[in-house]
Coordinates of C-alpha atoms and ligand atoms in Angstrom, one line a residue:
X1 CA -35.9 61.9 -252.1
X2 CA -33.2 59.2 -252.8
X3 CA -30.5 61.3 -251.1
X4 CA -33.1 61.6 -247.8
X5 CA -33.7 57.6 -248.4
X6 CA -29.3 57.3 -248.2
X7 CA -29.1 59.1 -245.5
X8 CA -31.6 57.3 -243.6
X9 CA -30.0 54.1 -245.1
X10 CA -26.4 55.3 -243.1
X11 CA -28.1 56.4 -239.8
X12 CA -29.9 52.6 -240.2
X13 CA -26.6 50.9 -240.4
X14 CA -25.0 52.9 -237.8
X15 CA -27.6 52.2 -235.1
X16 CA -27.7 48.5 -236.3
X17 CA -24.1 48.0 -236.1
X18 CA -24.1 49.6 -232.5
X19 CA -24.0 46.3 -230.0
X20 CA -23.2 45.7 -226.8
X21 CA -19.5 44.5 -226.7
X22 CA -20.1 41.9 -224.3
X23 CA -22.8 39.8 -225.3
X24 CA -22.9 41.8 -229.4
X25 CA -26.9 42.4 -229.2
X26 CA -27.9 45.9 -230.7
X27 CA -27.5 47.9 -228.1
X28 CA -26.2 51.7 -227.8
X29 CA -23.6 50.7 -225.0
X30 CA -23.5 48.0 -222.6
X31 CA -27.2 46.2 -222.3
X32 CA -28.9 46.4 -219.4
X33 CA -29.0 42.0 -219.2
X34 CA -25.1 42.2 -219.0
X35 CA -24.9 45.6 -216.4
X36 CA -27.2 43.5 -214.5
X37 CA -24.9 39.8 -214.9
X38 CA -22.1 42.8 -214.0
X39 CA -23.5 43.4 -210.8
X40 CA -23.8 40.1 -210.0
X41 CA -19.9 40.6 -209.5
X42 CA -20.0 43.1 -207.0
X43 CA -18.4 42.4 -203.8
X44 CA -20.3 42.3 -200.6
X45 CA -17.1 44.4 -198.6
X46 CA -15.0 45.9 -200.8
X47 CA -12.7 47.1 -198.6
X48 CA -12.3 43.6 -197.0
X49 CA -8.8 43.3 -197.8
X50 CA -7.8 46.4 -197.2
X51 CA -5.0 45.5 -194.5
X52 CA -1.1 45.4 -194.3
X53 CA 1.2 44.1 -195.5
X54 CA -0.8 45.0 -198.7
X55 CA -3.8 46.7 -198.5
X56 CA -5.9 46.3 -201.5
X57 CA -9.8 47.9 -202.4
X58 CA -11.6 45.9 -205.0
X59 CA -14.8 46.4 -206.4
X60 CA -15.8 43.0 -207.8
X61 CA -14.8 38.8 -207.9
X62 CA -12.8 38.0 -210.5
X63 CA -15.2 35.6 -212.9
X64 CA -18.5 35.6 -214.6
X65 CA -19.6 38.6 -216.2
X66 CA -16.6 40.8 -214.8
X67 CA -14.3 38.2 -216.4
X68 CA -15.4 38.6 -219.8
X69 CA -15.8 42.5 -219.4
X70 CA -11.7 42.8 -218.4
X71 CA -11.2 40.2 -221.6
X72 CA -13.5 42.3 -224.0
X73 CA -11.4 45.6 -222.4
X74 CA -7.8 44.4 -223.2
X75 CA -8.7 42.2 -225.8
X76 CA -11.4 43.2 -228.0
X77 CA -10.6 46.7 -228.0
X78 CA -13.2 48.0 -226.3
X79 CA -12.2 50.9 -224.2
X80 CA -15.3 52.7 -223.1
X81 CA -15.5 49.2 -220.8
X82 CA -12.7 50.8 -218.8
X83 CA -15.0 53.9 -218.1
X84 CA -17.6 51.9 -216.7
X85 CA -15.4 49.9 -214.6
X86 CA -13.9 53.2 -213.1
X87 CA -17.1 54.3 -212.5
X88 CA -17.7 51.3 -210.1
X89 CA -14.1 51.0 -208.8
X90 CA -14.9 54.5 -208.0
X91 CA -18.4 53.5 -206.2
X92 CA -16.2 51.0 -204.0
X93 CA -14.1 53.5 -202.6
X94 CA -16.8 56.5 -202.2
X95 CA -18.8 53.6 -200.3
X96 CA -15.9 53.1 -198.0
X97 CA -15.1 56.5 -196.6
X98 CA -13.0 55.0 -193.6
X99 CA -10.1 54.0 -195.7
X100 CA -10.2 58.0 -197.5
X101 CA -10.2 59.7 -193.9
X102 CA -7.4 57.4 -192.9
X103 CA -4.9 57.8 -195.4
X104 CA -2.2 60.1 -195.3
X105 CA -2.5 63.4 -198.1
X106 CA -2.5 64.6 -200.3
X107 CA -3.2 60.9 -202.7
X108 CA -2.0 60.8 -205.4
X109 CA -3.6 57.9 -208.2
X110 CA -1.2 56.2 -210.6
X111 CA -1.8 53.5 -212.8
X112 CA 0.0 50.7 -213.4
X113 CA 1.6 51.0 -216.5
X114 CA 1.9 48.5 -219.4
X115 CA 5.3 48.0 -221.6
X116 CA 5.5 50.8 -224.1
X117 CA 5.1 48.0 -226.9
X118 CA 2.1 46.3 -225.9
X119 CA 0.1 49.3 -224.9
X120 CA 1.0 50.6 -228.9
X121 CA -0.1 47.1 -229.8
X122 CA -3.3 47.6 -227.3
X123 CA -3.6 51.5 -228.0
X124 CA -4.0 52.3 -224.6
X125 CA -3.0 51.2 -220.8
X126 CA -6.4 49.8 -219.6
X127 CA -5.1 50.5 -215.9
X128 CA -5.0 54.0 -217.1
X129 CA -8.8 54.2 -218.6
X130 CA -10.0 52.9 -215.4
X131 CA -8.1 55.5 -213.2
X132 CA -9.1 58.0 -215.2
X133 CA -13.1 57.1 -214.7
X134 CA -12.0 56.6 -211.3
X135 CA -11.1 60.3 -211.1
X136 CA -13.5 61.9 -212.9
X137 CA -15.8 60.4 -210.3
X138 CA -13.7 60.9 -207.2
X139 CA -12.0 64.1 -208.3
X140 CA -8.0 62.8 -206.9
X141 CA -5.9 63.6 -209.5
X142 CA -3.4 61.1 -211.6
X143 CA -0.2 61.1 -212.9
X144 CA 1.3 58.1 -214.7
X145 CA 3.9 58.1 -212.6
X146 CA 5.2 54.7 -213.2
X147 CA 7.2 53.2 -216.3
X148 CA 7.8 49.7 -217.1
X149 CA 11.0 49.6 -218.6
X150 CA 11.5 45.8 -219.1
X151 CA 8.9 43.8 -220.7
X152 CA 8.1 40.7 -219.0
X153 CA 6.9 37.3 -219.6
X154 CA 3.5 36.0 -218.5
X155 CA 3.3 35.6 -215.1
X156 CA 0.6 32.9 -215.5
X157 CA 2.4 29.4 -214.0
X158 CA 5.1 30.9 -212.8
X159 CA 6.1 30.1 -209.2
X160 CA 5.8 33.2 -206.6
X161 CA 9.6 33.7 -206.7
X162 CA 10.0 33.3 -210.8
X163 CA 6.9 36.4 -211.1
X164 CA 9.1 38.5 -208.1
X165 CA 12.5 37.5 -210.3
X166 CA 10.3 38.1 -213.3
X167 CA 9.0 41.4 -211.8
X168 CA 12.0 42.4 -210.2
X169 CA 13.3 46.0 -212.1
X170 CA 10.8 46.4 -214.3
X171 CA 9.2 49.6 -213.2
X172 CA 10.6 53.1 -212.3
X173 CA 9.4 56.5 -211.2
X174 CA 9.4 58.9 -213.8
X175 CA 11.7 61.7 -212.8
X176 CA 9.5 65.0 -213.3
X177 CA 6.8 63.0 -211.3
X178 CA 9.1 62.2 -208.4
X179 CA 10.2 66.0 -208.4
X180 CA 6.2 67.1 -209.0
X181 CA 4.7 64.9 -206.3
X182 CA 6.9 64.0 -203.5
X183 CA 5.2 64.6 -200.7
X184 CA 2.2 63.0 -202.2
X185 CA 1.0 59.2 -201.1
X186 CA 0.3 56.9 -204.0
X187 CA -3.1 55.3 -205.1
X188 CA -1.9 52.6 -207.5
X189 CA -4.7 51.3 -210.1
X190 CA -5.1 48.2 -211.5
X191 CA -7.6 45.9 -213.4
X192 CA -6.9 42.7 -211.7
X193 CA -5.5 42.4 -208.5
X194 CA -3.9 38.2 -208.2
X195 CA -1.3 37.5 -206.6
X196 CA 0.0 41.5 -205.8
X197 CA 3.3 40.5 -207.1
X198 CA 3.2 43.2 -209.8
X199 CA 1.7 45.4 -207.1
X200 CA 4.8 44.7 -204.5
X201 CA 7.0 45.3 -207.3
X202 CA 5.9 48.3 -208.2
X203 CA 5.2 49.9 -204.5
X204 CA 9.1 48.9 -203.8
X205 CA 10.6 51.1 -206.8
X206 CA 8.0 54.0 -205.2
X207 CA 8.6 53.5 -201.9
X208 CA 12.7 53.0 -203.2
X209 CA 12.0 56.6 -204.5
X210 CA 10.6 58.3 -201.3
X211 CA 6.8 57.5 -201.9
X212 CA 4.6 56.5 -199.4
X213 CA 1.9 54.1 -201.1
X214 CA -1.3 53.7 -199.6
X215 CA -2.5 50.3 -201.3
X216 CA -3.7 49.4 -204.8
X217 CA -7.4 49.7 -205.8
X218 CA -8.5 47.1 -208.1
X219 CA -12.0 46.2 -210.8
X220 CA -11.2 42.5 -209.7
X221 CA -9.7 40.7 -207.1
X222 CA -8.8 36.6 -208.5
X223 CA -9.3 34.3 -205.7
X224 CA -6.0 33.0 -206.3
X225 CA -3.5 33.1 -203.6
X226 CA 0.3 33.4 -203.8
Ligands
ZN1 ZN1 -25.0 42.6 -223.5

């Protein structure tokens, strides 16, 4: 009888420390007050800025509710965010079939990568979590095709030509995945899409390398411009 009474005891405490990691209320995963506040940041068009010189696909605005799920995510190691995110990055681009048909294939979708130190620090490339939901939903394959070799400073108050001079170098194209995919085009992935520096910077080294890149697909577009 007291063993059954433990037991219970442990299956108590694991469903009352369960919480959702946004707003810490018991909840299995997510609760359904913050999915809903989460919606909230959906964007009307998507694809709205999907145009040259940089087309980019983003499924929310960059605040609110979204804000503090890409925070929890990268800082509050919470992981199983970044599956939920891809699931609705994934949404955007199944809802916007035009851009699929007019792209050139077969796509490929790589993330962009963090600096092998701070994704040990992190324990995983959140860019990477979220293209992998992204897949699983929209079946393209991925390949992390891009390092970062240098690790770079914030790029928060930096001028646009200290984060390009900051950025400049600090990715390259894996060699297996040059040989692998070449004739592929390249979906990059990333959580937050600002200023696109780090996006430009890492479709020259691809394009340097033979790629064509499509765009970059993003959970959040700032309103920042630069
Ligand atoms: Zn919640």
């Amino acid at each position: 009888m007291r063993k059954q009474l433990d037991r219970w005891g442990s299956l108590a405490d694991l469903f009352l420390k369960a919480e959702c990691p946004l707003c810490q209320r018991p909840a299995a995963d997510i609760c359904p007050a913050c999915l809903k506040q989460l919606q909230q940041c959906r964007l009307p068009q998507p694809s709205k800025f999907w145009h040259p010189p940089l087309p980019v696909l983003a499924w929310g605005s960059y605040g609110g509710a979204l804000k503090r799920s890409l925070a929890a995510l990268k800082y509050n190691n919470q992981p199983r965010i970044g599956r939920l995110l891809g699931h609705h990055l994934a949404e955007a681009w199944l809802d916007s079939p035009a851009i699929g048909h007019s792209l050139v294939k077969p796509l490929i979708v790589v993330p962009v990568p963090l600096h092998a130190t701070k994704q040990k620090q992190r324990g995983y490339n959140q860019a990477e979590l979220i293209a992998r939901a992204f897949c699983d939903r929209t079946r393209l394959p991925m390949s992390q095709g891009l390092r970062r070799d240098r690790a770079t400073e914030a790029q928060f108050g930096l001028t646009p030509e200290e984060r390009m001079q900051n950025l400049a170098n600090a990715f390259c194209v894996d060699d297996r995945f040059r040989k692998r995919h070449a004739s592929k085009t390249v979906l990059l992935i990333d959580d937050i899409y600002t200023t696109g520096t780090t996006a430009r910077s890492a479709i020259h080294v691809l394009r340097q390398s033979g790629f064509g890149v499509a765009g970059i697909l993003a959970v959040a577009k700032a309103e920042m411009q630069g």
